[in-house]
Coordinates of C-alpha atoms and ligand atoms in Angstrom, one line a residue:
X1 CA 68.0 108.6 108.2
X2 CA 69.7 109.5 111.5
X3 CA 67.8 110.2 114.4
X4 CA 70.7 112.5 115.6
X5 CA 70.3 114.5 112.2
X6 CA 66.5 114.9 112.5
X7 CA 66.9 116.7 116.0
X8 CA 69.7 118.9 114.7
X9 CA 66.9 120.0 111.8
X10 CA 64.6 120.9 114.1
X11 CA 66.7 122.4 116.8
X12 CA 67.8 124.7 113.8
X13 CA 64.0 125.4 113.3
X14 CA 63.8 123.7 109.8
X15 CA 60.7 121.9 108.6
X16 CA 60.7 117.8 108.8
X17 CA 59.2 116.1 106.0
X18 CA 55.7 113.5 106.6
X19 CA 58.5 110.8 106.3
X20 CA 61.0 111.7 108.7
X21 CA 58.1 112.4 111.4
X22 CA 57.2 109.0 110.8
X23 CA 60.4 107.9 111.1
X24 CA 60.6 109.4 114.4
X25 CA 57.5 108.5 115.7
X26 CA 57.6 104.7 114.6
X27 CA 60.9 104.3 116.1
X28 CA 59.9 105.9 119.7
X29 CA 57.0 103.5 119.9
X30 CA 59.1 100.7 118.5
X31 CA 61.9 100.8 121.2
X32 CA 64.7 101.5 118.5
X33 CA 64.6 105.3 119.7
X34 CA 65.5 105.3 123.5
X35 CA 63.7 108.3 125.3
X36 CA 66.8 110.7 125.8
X37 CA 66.7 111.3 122.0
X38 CA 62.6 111.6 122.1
X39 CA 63.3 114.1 125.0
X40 CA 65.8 116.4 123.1
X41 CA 63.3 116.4 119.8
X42 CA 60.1 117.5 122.3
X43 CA 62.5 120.3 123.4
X44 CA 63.7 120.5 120.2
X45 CA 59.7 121.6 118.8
X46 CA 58.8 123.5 122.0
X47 CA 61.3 125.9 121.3
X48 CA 60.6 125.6 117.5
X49 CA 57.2 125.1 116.6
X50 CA 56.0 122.9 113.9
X51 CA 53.9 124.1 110.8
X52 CA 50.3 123.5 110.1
X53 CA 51.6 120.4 107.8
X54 CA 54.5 119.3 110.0
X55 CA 51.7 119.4 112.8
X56 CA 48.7 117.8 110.9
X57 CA 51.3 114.9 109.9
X58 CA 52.1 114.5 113.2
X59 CA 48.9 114.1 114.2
X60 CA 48.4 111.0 111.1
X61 CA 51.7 109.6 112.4
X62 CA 50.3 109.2 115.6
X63 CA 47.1 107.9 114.9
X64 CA 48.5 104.8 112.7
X65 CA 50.5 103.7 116.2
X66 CA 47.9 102.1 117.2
X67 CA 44.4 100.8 116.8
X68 CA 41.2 103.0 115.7
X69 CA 37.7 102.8 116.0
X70 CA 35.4 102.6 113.1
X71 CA 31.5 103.9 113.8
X72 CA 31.0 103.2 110.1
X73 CA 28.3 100.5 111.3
X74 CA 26.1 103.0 112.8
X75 CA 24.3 105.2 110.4
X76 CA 24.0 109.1 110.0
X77 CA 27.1 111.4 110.8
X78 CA 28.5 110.9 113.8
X79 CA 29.8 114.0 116.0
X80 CA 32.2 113.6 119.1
X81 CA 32.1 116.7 121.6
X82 CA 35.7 117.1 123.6
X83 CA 36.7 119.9 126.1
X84 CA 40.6 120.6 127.1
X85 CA 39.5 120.3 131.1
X86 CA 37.7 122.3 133.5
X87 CA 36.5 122.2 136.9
X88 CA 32.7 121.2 137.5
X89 CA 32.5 121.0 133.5
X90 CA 29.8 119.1 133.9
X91 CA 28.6 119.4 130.0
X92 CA 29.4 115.5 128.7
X93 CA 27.1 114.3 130.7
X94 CA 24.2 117.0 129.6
X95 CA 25.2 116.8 126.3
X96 CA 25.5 113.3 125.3
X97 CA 21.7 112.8 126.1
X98 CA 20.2 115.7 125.0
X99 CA 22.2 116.2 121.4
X100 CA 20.9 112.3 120.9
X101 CA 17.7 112.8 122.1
X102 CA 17.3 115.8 118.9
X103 CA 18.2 112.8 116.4
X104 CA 22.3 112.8 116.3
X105 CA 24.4 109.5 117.3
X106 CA 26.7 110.1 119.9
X107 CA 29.9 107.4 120.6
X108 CA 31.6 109.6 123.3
X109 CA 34.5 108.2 124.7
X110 CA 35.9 109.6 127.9
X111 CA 38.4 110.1 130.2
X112 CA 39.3 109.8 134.3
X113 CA 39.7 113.1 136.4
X114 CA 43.0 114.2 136.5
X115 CA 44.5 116.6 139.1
X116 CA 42.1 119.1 139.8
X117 CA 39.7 118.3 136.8
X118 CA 37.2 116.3 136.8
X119 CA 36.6 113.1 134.4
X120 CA 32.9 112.2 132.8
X121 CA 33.4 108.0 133.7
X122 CA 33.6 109.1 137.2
X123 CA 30.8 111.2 137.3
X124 CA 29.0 108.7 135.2
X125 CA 30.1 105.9 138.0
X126 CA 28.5 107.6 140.8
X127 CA 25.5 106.4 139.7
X128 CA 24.5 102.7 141.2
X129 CA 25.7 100.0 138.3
X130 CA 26.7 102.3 135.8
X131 CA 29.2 100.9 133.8
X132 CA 31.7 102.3 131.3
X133 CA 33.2 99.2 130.6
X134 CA 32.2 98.7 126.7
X135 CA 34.1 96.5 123.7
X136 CA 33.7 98.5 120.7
X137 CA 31.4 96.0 119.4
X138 CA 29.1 96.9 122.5
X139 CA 29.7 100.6 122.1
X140 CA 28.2 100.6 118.2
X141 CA 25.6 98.5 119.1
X142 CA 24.7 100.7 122.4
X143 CA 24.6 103.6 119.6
X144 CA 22.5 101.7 117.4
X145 CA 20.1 100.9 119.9
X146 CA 19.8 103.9 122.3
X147 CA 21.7 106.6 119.7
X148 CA 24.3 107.6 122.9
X149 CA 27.1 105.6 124.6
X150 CA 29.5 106.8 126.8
X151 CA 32.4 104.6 127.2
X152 CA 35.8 104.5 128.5
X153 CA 38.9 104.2 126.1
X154 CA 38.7 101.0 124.8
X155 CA 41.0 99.3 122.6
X156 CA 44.7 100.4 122.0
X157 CA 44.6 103.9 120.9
X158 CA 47.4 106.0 120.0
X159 CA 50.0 104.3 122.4
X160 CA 52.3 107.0 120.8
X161 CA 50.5 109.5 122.7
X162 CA 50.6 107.0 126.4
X163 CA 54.7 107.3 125.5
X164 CA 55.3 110.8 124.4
X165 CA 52.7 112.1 126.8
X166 CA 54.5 110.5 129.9
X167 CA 57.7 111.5 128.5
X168 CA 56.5 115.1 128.1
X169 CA 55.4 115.3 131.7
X170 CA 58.9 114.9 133.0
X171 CA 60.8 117.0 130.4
X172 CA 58.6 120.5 130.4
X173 CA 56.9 120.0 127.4
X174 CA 54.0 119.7 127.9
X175 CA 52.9 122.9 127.1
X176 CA 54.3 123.4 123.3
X177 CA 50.7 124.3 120.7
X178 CA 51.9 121.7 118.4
X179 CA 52.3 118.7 120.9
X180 CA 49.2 119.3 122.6
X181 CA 46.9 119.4 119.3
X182 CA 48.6 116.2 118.3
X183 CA 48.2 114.9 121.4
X184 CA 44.6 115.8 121.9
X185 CA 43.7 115.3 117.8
X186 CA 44.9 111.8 117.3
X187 CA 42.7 110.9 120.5
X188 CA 39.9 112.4 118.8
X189 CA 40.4 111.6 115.2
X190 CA 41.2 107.3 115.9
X191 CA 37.7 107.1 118.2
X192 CA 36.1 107.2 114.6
X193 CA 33.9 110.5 115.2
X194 CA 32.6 112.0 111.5
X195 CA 32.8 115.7 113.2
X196 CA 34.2 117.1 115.9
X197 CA 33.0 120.1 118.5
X198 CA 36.0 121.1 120.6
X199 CA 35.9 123.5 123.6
X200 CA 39.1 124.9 124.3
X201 CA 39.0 126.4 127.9
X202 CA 40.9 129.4 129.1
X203 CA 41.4 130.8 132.5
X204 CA 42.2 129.7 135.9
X205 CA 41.2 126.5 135.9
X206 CA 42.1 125.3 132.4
X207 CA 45.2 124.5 131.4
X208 CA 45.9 127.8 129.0
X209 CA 45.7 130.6 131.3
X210 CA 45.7 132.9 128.6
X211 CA 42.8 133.7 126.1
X212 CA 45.7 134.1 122.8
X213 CA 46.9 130.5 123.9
X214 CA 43.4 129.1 123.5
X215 CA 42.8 130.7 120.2
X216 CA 46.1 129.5 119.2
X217 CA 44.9 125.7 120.0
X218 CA 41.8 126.3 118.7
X219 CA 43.1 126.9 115.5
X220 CA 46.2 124.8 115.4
X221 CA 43.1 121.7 116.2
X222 CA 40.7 122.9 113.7
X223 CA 43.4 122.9 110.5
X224 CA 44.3 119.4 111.4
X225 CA 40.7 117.9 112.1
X226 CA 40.1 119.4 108.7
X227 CA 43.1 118.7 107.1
X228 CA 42.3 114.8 108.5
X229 CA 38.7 115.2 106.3
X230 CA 36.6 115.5 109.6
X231 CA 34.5 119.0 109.9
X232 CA 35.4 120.5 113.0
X233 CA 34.9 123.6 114.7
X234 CA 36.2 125.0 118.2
X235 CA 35.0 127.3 121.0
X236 CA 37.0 129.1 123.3
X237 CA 35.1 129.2 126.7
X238 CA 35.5 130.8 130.0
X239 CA 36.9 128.8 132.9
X240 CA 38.0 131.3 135.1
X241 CA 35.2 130.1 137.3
X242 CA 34.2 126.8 137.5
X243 CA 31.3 125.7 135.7
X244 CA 27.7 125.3 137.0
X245 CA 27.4 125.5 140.9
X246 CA 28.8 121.5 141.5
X247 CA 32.0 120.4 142.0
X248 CA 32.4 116.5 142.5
X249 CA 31.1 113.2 140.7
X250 CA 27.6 112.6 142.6
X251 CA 26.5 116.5 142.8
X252 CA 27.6 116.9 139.0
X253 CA 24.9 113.9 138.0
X254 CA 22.4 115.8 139.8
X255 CA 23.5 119.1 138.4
X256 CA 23.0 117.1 135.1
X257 CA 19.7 116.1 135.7
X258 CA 18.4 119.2 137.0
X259 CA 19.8 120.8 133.3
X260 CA 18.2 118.2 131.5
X261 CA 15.1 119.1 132.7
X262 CA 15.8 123.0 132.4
X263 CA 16.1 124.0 135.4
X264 CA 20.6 123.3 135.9
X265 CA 22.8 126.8 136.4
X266 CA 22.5 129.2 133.1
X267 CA 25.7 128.7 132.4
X268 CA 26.0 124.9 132.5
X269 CA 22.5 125.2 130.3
X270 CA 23.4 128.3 128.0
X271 CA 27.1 126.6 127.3
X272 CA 25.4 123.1 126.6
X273 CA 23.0 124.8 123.9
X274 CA 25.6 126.4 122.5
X275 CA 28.0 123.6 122.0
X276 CA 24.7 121.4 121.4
X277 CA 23.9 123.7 118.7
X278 CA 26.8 123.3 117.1
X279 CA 26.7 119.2 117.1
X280 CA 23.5 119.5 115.8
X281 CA 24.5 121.4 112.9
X282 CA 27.4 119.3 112.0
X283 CA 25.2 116.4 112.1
X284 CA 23.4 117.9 109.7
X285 CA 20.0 117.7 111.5
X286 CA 19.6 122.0 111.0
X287 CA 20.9 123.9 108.8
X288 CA 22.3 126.4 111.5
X289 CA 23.7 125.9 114.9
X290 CA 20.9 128.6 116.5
X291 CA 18.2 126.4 114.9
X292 CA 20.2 123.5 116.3
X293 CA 19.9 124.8 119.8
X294 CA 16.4 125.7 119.6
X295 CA 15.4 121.8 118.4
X296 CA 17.7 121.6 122.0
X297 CA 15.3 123.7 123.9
X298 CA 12.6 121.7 122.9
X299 CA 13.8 118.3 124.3
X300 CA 15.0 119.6 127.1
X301 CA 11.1 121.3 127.4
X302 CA 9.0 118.5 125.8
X303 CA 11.0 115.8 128.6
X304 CA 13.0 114.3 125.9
X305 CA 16.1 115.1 126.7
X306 CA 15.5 113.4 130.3
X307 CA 13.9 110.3 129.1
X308 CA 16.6 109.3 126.9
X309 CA 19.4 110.1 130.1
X310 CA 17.3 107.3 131.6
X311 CA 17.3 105.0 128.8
X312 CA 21.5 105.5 128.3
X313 CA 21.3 104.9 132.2
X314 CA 19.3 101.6 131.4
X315 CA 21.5 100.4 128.4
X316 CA 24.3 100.9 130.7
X317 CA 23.6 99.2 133.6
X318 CA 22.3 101.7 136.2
X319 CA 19.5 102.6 137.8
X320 CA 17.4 105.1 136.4
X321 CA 15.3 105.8 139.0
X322 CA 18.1 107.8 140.5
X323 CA 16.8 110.2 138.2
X324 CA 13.6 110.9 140.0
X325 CA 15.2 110.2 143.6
X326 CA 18.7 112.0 143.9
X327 CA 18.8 109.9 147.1
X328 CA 19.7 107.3 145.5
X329 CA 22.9 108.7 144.5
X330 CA 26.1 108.5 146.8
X331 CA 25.6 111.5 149.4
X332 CA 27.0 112.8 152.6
X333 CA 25.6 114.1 156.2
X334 CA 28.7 116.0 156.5
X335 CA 28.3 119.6 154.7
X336 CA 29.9 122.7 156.0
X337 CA 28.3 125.9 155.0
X338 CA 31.2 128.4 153.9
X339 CA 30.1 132.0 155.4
X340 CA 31.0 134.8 153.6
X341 CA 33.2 137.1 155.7
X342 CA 32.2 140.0 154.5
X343 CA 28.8 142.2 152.4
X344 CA 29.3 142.5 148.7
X345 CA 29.8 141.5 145.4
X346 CA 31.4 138.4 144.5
X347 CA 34.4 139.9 141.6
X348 CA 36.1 135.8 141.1
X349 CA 35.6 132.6 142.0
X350 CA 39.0 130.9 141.2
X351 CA 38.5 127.7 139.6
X352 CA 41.5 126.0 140.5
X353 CA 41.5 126.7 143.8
X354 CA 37.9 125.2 143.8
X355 CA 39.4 122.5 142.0
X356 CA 42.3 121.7 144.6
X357 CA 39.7 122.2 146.8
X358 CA 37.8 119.5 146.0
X359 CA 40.2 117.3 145.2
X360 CA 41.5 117.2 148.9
X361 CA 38.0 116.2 149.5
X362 CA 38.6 113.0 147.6
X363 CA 36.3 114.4 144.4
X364 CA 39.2 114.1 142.6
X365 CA 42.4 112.3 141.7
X366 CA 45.9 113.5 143.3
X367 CA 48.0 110.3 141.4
X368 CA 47.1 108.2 138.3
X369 CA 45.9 105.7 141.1
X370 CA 44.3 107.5 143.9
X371 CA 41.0 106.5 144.6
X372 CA 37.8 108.8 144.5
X373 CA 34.5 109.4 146.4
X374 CA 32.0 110.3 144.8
X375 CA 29.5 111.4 147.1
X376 CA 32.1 114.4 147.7
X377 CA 32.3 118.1 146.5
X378 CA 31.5 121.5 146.5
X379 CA 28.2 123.4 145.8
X380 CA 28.8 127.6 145.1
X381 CA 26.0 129.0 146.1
X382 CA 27.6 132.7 144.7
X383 CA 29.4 132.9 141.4
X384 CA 31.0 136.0 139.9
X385 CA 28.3 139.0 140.2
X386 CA 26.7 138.0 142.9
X387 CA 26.0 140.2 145.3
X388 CA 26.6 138.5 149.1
X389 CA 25.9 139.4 152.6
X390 CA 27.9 138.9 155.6
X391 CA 27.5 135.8 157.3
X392 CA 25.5 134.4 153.7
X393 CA 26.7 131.0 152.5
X394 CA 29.4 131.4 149.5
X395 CA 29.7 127.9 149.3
X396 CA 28.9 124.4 151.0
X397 CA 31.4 121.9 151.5
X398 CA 30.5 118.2 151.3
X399 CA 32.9 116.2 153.1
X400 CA 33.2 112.3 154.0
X401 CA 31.3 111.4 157.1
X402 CA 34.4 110.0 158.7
X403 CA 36.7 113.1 157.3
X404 CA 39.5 114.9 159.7
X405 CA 37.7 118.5 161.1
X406 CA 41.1 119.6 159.8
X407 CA 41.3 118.3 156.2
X408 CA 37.5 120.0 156.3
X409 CA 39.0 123.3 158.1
X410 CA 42.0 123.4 155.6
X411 CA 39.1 122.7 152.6
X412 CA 36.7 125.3 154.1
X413 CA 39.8 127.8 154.6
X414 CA 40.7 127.0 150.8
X415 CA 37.1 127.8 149.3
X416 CA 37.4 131.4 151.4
X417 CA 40.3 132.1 149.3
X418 CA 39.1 131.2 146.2
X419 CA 36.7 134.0 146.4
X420 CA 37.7 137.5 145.5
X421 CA 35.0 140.3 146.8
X422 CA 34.3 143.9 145.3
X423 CA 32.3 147.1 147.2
X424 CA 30.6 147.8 143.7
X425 CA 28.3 145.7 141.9
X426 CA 30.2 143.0 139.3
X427 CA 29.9 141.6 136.0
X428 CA 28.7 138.2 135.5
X429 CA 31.8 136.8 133.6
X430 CA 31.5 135.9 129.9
X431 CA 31.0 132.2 129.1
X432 CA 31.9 132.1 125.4
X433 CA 35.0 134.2 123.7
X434 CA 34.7 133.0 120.1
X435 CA 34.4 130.2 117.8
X436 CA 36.9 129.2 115.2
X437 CA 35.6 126.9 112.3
Ligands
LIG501 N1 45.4 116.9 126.9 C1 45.9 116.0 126.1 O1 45.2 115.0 125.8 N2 47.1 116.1 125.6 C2 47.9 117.2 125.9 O2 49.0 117.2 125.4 C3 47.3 118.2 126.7 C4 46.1 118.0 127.2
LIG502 CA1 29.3 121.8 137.5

C-alpha cells in the first residue's frame, strides 16, 4: 500500500476499504506518515465525504490508537451524556446527579472550556476541593459507591484524535461531518459508556450554525455509535441563546443547584428532563423516555436529586455545604448591571457574543493554557421574549475585583450588542428541534 495512492483514491471520491483506513491511521500515529500527507487526505475527505462504513471504520480505527476504558466492573447499563458545546450549558453538571440519583450509573468524563465554551471540570472546580483528578480504578469504584463520577480524561485515549485534531485546526478541516463524528465518537465509544445521549447544538453559539448541519451530525453519530453495538440516540437543541441565565464556572454551580432543587431557568430544567429522560430510558430503568423524565421530576421534588449532588461533592473532595451556602463558592463585589437602552421585547440574545463576552472576563479560556476565574461571568436577567423597559437590567456583569473599568466597559459594551430588541411582543425561542435515534 502507498500512502500517495490512498489520497489520490479519495481525492477522486472513491470509497477506502476498513484496511487501508487503518493503514492510514496507524501510520499517522506511528510517525511513518509525516503530517503533509495526513493534511492532503483531511482535505482530501472534506471535499469528499466518507460513507456511513468508511466513517464508522474510521471511527474503530481510531479508537484501537490508544487505550479504552472498561466500566464492565460496575453493574447495570451504563449511559454517557455528551453535548457538541454551548455557552452557559450548564446540563452535565444537573444531569450527572439527578439521572443517578433515579437509579442509572453515570462515569462521565469531561472536558476543559475551550474558546468561548465552557468546560464541566471547570465548573466542577469552582467548588472548594473538588477534584477531577481520578485513575480509572478510582472512577469505577467512585461509580460503585456513589453511582456518579465526573472525571477528567484519564488514561491515553485516542491519541489519533490529539494528532489529527491539532492537525485539522491548522489545515481548515475542521469542519468536514465525517471528521467530526469520528472525532467526537471514538472519544465517546473508548470511555466504555454502554449507551450514549448526544446533544448536538445548533445556532450561534455552537459550532454548526445551521440546523441541516446538526441533523447531518446527528445522524452521521447515531449510525456509528450503533454500528459500534452501543444504543445511542441524538438531540438537536437550540443554542442560539445561551443556556440558562449563567455564564461562568461559579454562577453555573449555583445555577446547578438551584435546578436540582427545581427552581434553575425552564430551559436549563425542561432540557435536563428531556435529555434525562432519555438516559433513563436507555438505562433501561422506564420503558419510555416521558416516564423517564417524570421518575426525574420526582427526585428533583422528593430532594433526591440534591442529596446525591452533595454526596458526588463528598466522594470527590469538596465541600458540600457550598450547597446550602452559595457563599462559599468563589464570588465577586464587582458586578455591573447592564441597562437596557431602550423599552421592548427582547427578539436574540446572541450566544457567542455572550460567550466572548465572558471569556474576556476570564470565565473562559482564550489558549490551551490560559488560566480561568471562576468567580467570573455573566447573569441574563432577559432572554429571547422578554419584554424589557428602559433603563431595566438585561444583564449583570461579574467582573474581577481588581479588573480594568475598560476591559469591564469593553465587556459591558459587548453584552449590549449581543442583544437584539423588537417593538412587538417575541417568541420564546424553541429549545429542542428533533431527536434522531
Ligand atoms: N469536537 C470534537 O471533539 N471533535 C471535533 O472534531 C469537533 C468538535
Ligand atoms: Ca447556564
Amino acid at each position: 500500500m502507498r500512502t500517495y495512492d490512498l489520497i489520490m483514491k479519495k481525492r477522486n471520491g472513491r470509497e477506502l476499504t476498513a484496511m487501508e483506513i487503518d493503514y492510514l491511521i496507524s501510520g499517522y500515529v506511528n510517525g511513518n506518515i509525516p503530517d503533509y500527507q495526513m493534511s492532503a487526505l483531511a482535505m482530501a475527505i472534506y471535499f469528499q465525504g466518507m460513507t456511513e462504513q468508511e466513517t464508522l471504520n474510521l471511527t474503530k480505527t481510531m479508537i484501537n490508537s490508544g487505550e479504552t476504558i472498561s466500566l464492565d466492573a460496575i453493574p447495570g447499563i451504563k449511559v454517557d451524556k455528551h453535548s457538541t458545546g454551548g455557552v452557559g450549558d450548564t446540563t452535565t453538571l444537573v444531569l450527572a446527579p439527578l439521572v443517578a440519583s433515579a437509579g442509572a450509573p453515570v462515569a462521565k468524563l469531561s472536558g476543559r472550556g475551550l474558546g468561548h465554551t465552557g468546560g464541566t471540570l471547570d465548573k466542577l472546580e469552582s467548588i472548594p476541593g473538588f477534584s477531577t483528578d481520578m485513575t480509572v480504578p478510582e472512577l469505577v469504584d467512585a461509580v460503585k459507591n456513589f453511582g456518579v463520577a465526573v472525571a477528567g480524561q484519564t488514561g491515553n485515549l485516542v491519541p489519533a484524535d490529539k494528532m489529527l485534531y491539532a492537525l485539522r485546526d491548522v489545515t481548515a478541516t475542521v469542519d468536514s461531518m465525517p471528521l467530526i463524528a469520528g472525532s467526537i465518537m471514538s472519544k465517546k465509544l473508548a470511555a466504555g459508556a454502554d449507551a450514549l445521549v448526544l446533544d448536538v447544538k445548533t445556532g450561534d453559539g455552537a459550532f454548526l450554525k445551521s440546523r441541516e448541519e446538526a441533523f447531518d451530525l446527528a445522524r452521521t453519530m447515531v449510525s456509528i455509535g450503533n454500528g459500534a453495538g452501543k444504543k445511542t440516540v441524538a438531540v438537536v437543541t437550540n443554542m442560539d441563546q445561551p443556556l440558562g441565565k449563567a455564564i461562568g464556572n461559579a454562577l453555573e454551580v449555583e445555577e446547578a443547584i438551584m435546578t436540582l432543587r427545581g427552581k434553575g431557568p425552564a430551559d436549563l430544567q425542561e432540557l435536563s428532563l428531556y435529555l434525562g429522560g432519555w438516559m433513563l430510558a436507555l438505562a433501561g430503568k422506564c420503558s419510555e423516555p416521558e416516564e423517564g423524565r417524570a421518575v426525574l421530576l420526582e427526585a428533583i421534588n422528593s430532594g433526591a436529586a440534591i442529596k446525591k449532588f452533595k454526596e458526588l461533592i463528598r466522594s470527590q473532595h469538596g465541600n458540600d455545604a457550598v450547597v446550602d451556602d452559595f457563599s462559599l463558592l468563589p464570588h465577586v463585589e464587582n458586578q455591573v448591571k447592564v441597562k437596557s437602552p431602550r423599552a421592548g421585547y427582547v427578539q436574540r440574545v446572541k450566544a457567542e457574543t455572550v460567550g466572548v463576552a465572558a471569556m474576556t472576563l476570564g470565565a473562559g479560556r482564550e489558549m490551551k493554557d490560559s488560566k480561568i476565574d471562576p468567580a467570573v461571568g455573566i447573569i441574563l436577567e432577559k432572554k429571547t421574549g422578554d419584554r424589557v423597559r428602559i433603563g431595566e437590567a438585561l444583564a449583570v456583569v461579574h467582573a474581577r475585583d481588581d479588573a480594568s473599568p475598560e476591559m469591564v466597559d469593553a465587556v459591558e459594551e459587548m453584552v449590549l450588542t449581543a442583544y437584539e430588541f423588537s417593538n412587538e411582543p417575541t417568541e420564546t425561542a424553541d429549545l429542542i428541534f428533533g431527536i434522531v435515534e
